Amino acid sequence: MDDKITLTKSQRKVFNAFKKGQNIFMTGKGGTGKSFITKYIIDYAKSKKKQVIVCAPTGIAALNIGGATVHSVFRPNKGIIDMEAKCTDKKQLEILRNVDLLVIDEISMCRADVFHFICNTINEVKNSHLQLFIVGDFFQLPPVLTEEEGDTFRKVWGNSLYAFETDVWGSLGLETIELTEVKRQTDTKFIQCLDAIREGNPQFDILQSRCDGTIDPDAITLCGTNKDAEITNMHRFRDLVRHGAEHP
C-alpha cells in the first residue's frame, strides 16, 4: 500500500468502515473516486492476505475492476430466476466458503432476481467471516430486462427490478456511505450541470453556452443507439474511401 496516497473525507470514512469489518454499500456520483477507493481497499485486503473475490454484472465492468462476472462467480440460472434459487456448483460454493471479502461493483446493473440469487447463495455457504463491499450509483445504468422477459419477470418479482428493491437488501446490514467530493472536475458550474443531468433535470444551456457552433470533423460522435452508431460509422468509412483509403 502507498502511504503517500491521500483519501478524501468520505473515502476515508469508507476505508475506516471497511477496516472495522462492516458490510458496506458505497455510492456517489461520477468523479467522486468510487473506482479508486474500491481498488485501494482490494489492494489493502490482499496485502493483509485476505481472500478476495471481485465481480460485476457485465464483462466490461468486471474488466474495469480487475474481476470476474457475477455469473462466473455465482453461476445463476439462465432466464428469470426463482426466489428460492441458489448456486449448487460445489466448487464455487467451496470457494465462497473461504472468501474474506466479496466486492460487487456496478450494482445498479445487477437485476433483482440475480441479486436475490447471490444472497441466497451467501446464506447457503454460512461464511461467518465474509465481508460485503457493494459499489455503484443507482442513477447510472439500470439492469437489463428485455421486452420478452418483462411479463414473466413481473409475475415473479413484481416491480422490483433493482437490487435495493429486494427484501434481502435490508437484511445485509449494509452501512451506506456516499462519496461527495468530486475529484474529476474543478469547475463548479460544470459539476452542477452534470449533477442536474444525473438527476433528470438537465441544464443544457450551460453546455450550449460553451459551443461556438463549429463541428470538429475529428471529434467522436456519441450515439444513443447501435443503429445511429452504424450509420455514423458508415458515413465516416465512405469519407475515408473517398479520400484514398483502401477498401479491405
Short mmCIF file of C-alpha atoms in Angstrom, two decimals:
data_model
loop_
_atom_site.label_atom_id
_atom_site.label_comp_id
_atom_site.label_asym_id
_atom_site.label_seq_id
_atom_site.Cartn_x
_atom_site.Cartn_y
_atom_site.Cartn_z
CA MET A 1 0.00 0.00 0.00
CA ASP A 2 1.14 3.51 -0.82
CA ASP A 3 1.20 5.59 2.38
CA LYS A 4 1.52 8.79 0.31
CA ILE A 5 -1.99 8.44 -1.16
CA THR A 6 -4.42 10.98 0.26
CA LEU A 7 -8.04 9.95 0.59
CA THR A 8 -10.94 12.38 0.64
CA LYS A 9 -13.00 12.68 3.81
CA SER A 10 -15.75 10.39 2.53
CA GLN A 11 -13.25 7.91 1.07
CA ARG A 12 -11.56 7.78 4.46
CA LYS A 13 -14.97 7.06 6.03
CA VAL A 14 -15.41 4.11 3.67
CA PHE A 15 -11.93 2.79 4.42
CA ASN A 16 -12.41 3.04 8.17
CA ALA A 17 -15.76 1.23 7.96
CA PHE A 18 -14.08 -1.49 5.90
CA LYS A 19 -11.28 -1.94 8.45
CA LYS A 20 -13.93 -2.37 11.17
CA GLY A 21 -15.38 -5.30 9.21
CA GLN A 22 -18.61 -3.55 8.30
CA ASN A 23 -20.65 -4.62 5.26
CA ILE A 24 -20.74 -1.54 3.02
CA PHE A 25 -22.77 -0.08 0.19
CA MET A 26 -20.69 2.72 -1.30
CA THR A 27 -22.30 5.11 -3.74
CA GLY A 28 -21.61 8.52 -5.23
CA LYS A 29 -21.88 10.40 -8.49
CA GLY A 30 -19.32 10.21 -11.27
CA GLY A 31 -15.90 11.63 -10.48
CA THR A 32 -16.01 11.08 -6.71
CA GLY A 33 -13.48 8.25 -6.80
CA LYS A 34 -15.58 5.11 -6.38
CA SER A 35 -13.26 3.02 -8.54
CA PHE A 36 -10.18 4.47 -6.85
CA ILE A 37 -11.19 3.64 -3.29
CA THR A 38 -12.54 0.25 -4.39
CA LYS A 39 -9.18 -0.71 -5.85
CA TYR A 40 -7.45 0.78 -2.81
CA ILE A 41 -9.49 -1.46 -0.49
CA ILE A 42 -8.95 -4.53 -2.68
CA ASP A 43 -5.18 -3.96 -2.63
CA TYR A 44 -5.24 -3.38 1.12
CA ALA A 45 -7.20 -6.59 1.74
CA LYS A 46 -4.82 -8.60 -0.41
CA SER A 47 -1.82 -7.08 1.40
CA LYS A 48 -3.34 -8.48 4.60
CA LYS A 49 -3.53 -11.94 2.97
CA LYS A 50 -7.30 -11.79 2.69
CA GLN A 51 -9.08 -13.97 0.15
CA VAL A 52 -10.86 -11.55 -2.18
CA ILE A 53 -13.45 -12.07 -4.91
CA VAL A 54 -14.23 -9.12 -7.18
CA CYS A 55 -17.17 -9.26 -9.57
CA ALA A 56 -19.58 -7.12 -11.58
CA PRO A 57 -22.74 -7.77 -13.63
CA THR A 58 -21.11 -7.33 -17.06
CA GLY A 59 -17.84 -8.35 -18.63
CA ILE A 60 -16.70 -4.78 -19.32
CA ALA A 61 -17.47 -3.68 -15.75
CA ALA A 62 -15.63 -6.74 -14.43
CA LEU A 63 -12.56 -5.99 -16.57
CA ASN A 64 -12.53 -2.38 -15.36
CA ILE A 65 -12.22 -3.52 -11.75
CA GLY A 66 -9.94 -6.48 -12.46
CA GLY A 67 -12.52 -9.09 -11.53
CA ALA A 68 -14.93 -11.64 -12.97
CA THR A 69 -18.59 -11.51 -13.90
CA VAL A 70 -21.28 -12.20 -11.31
CA HIS A 71 -22.42 -15.11 -13.47
CA SER A 72 -19.00 -16.77 -13.47
CA VAL A 73 -18.71 -16.44 -9.69
CA PHE A 74 -22.23 -17.48 -8.64
CA ARG A 75 -23.49 -19.48 -11.64
CA PRO A 76 -27.09 -18.21 -11.60
CA ASN A 77 -29.75 -19.91 -13.73
CA LYS A 78 -30.47 -18.56 -17.19
CA GLY A 79 -33.61 -16.54 -17.78
CA ILE A 80 -35.82 -15.35 -14.92
CA ILE A 81 -34.54 -16.72 -11.61
CA ASP A 82 -36.89 -18.16 -8.98
CA MET A 83 -36.91 -16.58 -5.49
CA GLU A 84 -35.63 -19.74 -3.81
CA ALA A 85 -32.86 -20.48 -6.31
CA LYS A 86 -29.22 -20.59 -5.22
CA CYS A 87 -25.87 -21.83 -6.51
CA THR A 88 -25.46 -25.62 -6.50
CA ASP A 89 -21.98 -25.77 -8.01
CA LYS A 90 -19.90 -27.48 -5.32
CA LYS A 91 -16.62 -25.97 -6.49
CA GLN A 92 -17.98 -22.42 -6.44
CA LEU A 93 -19.62 -22.95 -3.05
CA GLU A 94 -16.33 -24.15 -1.59
CA ILE A 95 -14.58 -21.04 -2.92
CA LEU A 96 -17.23 -18.81 -1.36
CA ARG A 97 -16.89 -20.58 2.00
CA ASN A 98 -13.28 -19.43 2.18
CA VAL A 99 -13.52 -15.87 0.85
CA ASP A 100 -12.96 -12.94 3.22
CA LEU A 101 -14.06 -10.03 1.03
CA LEU A 102 -16.69 -10.07 -1.70
CA VAL A 103 -16.73 -6.96 -3.88
CA ILE A 104 -19.71 -6.40 -6.20
CA ASP A 105 -19.19 -3.39 -8.45
CA GLU A 106 -21.73 -1.58 -10.68
CA ILE A 107 -24.60 -2.85 -8.54
CA SER A 108 -27.10 -0.67 -10.44
CA MET A 109 -26.87 -3.15 -13.34
CA CYS A 110 -27.49 -6.21 -11.14
CA ARG A 111 -31.11 -7.30 -11.61
CA ALA A 112 -33.25 -8.09 -8.57
CA ASP A 113 -33.50 -11.83 -9.30
CA VAL A 114 -29.74 -12.15 -9.78
CA PHE A 115 -29.03 -10.25 -6.56
CA HIS A 116 -31.53 -12.42 -4.67
CA PHE A 117 -29.75 -15.49 -6.05
CA ILE A 118 -26.41 -14.10 -4.80
CA CYS A 119 -27.80 -13.52 -1.31
CA ASN A 120 -29.42 -16.97 -1.21
CA THR A 121 -26.05 -18.46 -2.10
CA ILE A 122 -24.24 -16.42 0.55
CA ASN A 123 -26.72 -17.67 3.15
CA GLU A 124 -26.19 -21.22 1.91
CA VAL A 125 -22.41 -21.20 2.45
CA LYS A 126 -22.72 -19.79 6.01
CA ASN A 127 -19.38 -17.98 5.83
CA SER A 128 -19.22 -16.05 9.12
CA HIS A 129 -16.08 -14.07 8.15
CA LEU A 130 -17.39 -12.92 4.76
CA GLN A 131 -17.44 -9.13 4.36
CA LEU A 132 -19.51 -7.48 1.62
CA PHE A 133 -18.41 -4.39 -0.25
CA ILE A 134 -21.08 -3.30 -2.74
CA VAL A 135 -20.39 -0.38 -5.07
CA GLY A 136 -22.50 1.58 -7.51
CA ASP A 137 -24.72 4.51 -8.36
CA PHE A 138 -28.40 3.74 -8.93
CA PHE A 139 -28.64 6.91 -11.05
CA GLN A 140 -26.47 5.15 -13.63
CA LEU A 141 -27.11 2.15 -15.91
CA PRO A 142 -30.16 0.07 -14.91
CA PRO A 143 -30.46 -3.74 -15.06
CA VAL A 144 -31.28 -5.25 -18.44
CA LEU A 145 -34.81 -6.60 -18.83
CA THR A 146 -35.85 -7.43 -22.37
CA GLU A 147 -39.38 -6.91 -23.63
CA GLU A 148 -39.76 -10.69 -24.00
CA GLU A 149 -38.78 -11.26 -20.35
CA GLY A 150 -40.93 -8.46 -18.94
CA ASP A 151 -44.23 -10.26 -18.28
CA THR A 152 -42.60 -13.36 -16.82
CA PHE A 153 -40.30 -11.29 -14.63
CA ARG A 154 -43.14 -9.20 -13.19
CA LYS A 155 -45.17 -12.31 -12.34
CA VAL A 156 -42.34 -13.42 -10.03
CA TRP A 157 -40.77 -10.16 -8.91
CA GLY A 158 -43.50 -7.57 -9.39
CA ASN A 159 -41.98 -4.13 -9.97
CA SER A 160 -38.76 -4.91 -8.10
CA LEU A 161 -36.05 -4.52 -10.73
CA TYR A 162 -33.10 -3.11 -8.75
CA ALA A 163 -31.06 -4.90 -6.09
CA PHE A 164 -32.07 -2.43 -3.38
CA GLU A 165 -35.75 -3.24 -4.04
CA THR A 166 -35.35 -6.86 -2.93
CA ASP A 167 -36.28 -7.97 0.59
CA VAL A 168 -32.74 -9.30 1.13
CA TRP A 169 -31.06 -5.90 0.66
CA GLY A 170 -32.14 -4.70 4.09
CA SER A 171 -31.02 -7.93 5.76
CA LEU A 172 -27.35 -7.48 4.83
CA GLY A 173 -26.60 -4.88 7.49
CA LEU A 174 -25.05 -2.55 4.95
CA GLU A 175 -23.60 0.77 6.04
CA THR A 176 -24.45 3.17 3.21
CA ILE A 177 -21.72 5.73 2.53
CA GLU A 178 -21.89 8.31 -0.23
CA LEU A 179 -18.74 9.79 -1.70
CA THR A 180 -19.31 13.53 -2.03
CA GLU A 181 -16.05 15.18 -3.09
CA VAL A 182 -15.76 15.45 -6.89
CA LYS A 183 -12.17 14.86 -7.99
CA ARG A 184 -12.60 14.59 -11.76
CA GLN A 185 -13.70 18.22 -12.34
CA THR A 186 -13.00 21.51 -10.59
CA ASP A 187 -15.38 23.82 -12.49
CA THR A 188 -18.28 24.36 -10.07
CA LYS A 189 -20.83 25.30 -12.73
CA PHE A 190 -19.89 22.28 -14.86
CA ILE A 191 -20.24 19.99 -11.83
CA GLN A 192 -23.69 21.45 -11.12
CA CYS A 193 -24.63 20.88 -14.76
CA LEU A 194 -23.57 17.23 -14.59
CA ASP A 195 -25.47 16.77 -11.31
CA ALA A 196 -28.63 18.13 -12.91
CA ILE A 197 -28.31 15.74 -15.86
CA ARG A 198 -27.73 12.83 -13.46
CA GLU A 199 -30.92 13.69 -11.58
CA GLY A 200 -33.00 14.01 -14.76
CA ASN A 201 -33.19 17.79 -14.72
CA PRO A 202 -30.73 18.75 -17.48
CA GLN A 203 -29.45 22.30 -17.79
CA PHE A 204 -28.14 22.19 -21.34
CA ASP A 205 -27.90 25.96 -21.55
CA ILE A 206 -24.63 25.77 -19.62
CA LEU A 207 -23.18 23.34 -22.15
CA GLN A 208 -24.60 25.22 -25.13
CA SER A 209 -23.06 28.46 -23.89
CA ARG A 210 -19.65 26.86 -24.41
CA CYS A 211 -20.31 25.81 -28.00
CA ASP A 212 -19.33 28.07 -30.88
CA GLY A 213 -21.37 26.12 -33.43
CA THR A 214 -18.33 24.72 -35.22
CA ILE A 215 -18.23 20.94 -35.53
CA ASP A 216 -14.80 19.36 -35.21
CA PRO A 217 -14.60 16.76 -38.01
CA ASP A 218 -12.25 14.63 -35.91
CA ALA A 219 -14.47 14.65 -32.83
CA ILE A 220 -16.00 11.43 -31.53
CA THR A 221 -19.77 11.23 -32.08
CA LEU A 222 -21.81 9.90 -29.17
CA CYS A 223 -24.82 7.85 -30.31
CA GLY A 224 -27.89 6.79 -28.41
CA THR A 225 -28.45 3.55 -30.34
CA ASN A 226 -26.42 0.96 -32.23
CA LYS A 227 -28.30 1.91 -35.41
CA ASP A 228 -27.20 5.55 -35.13
CA ALA A 229 -23.63 4.42 -34.48
CA GLU A 230 -23.70 2.15 -37.54
CA ILE A 231 -24.97 4.98 -39.77
CA THR A 232 -22.31 7.38 -38.46
CA ASN A 233 -19.55 4.80 -38.89
CA MET A 234 -20.64 4.11 -42.49
CA HIS A 235 -20.51 7.83 -43.32
CA ARG A 236 -17.01 8.07 -41.85
CA PHE A 237 -15.94 4.91 -43.67
CA ARG A 238 -17.16 6.28 -47.01
CA ASP A 239 -15.31 9.54 -46.35
CA LEU A 240 -12.11 7.59 -45.82
CA VAL A 241 -12.59 5.71 -49.07
CA ARG A 242 -13.27 8.96 -50.96
CA HIS A 243 -10.02 10.36 -49.61
CA GLY A 244 -8.00 7.42 -50.84
CA ALA A 245 -8.19 4.82 -48.10
CA GLU A 246 -8.08 1.27 -49.41
CA HIS A 247 -11.20 -0.84 -49.05
CA PRO A 248 -10.41 -4.01 -47.04
#
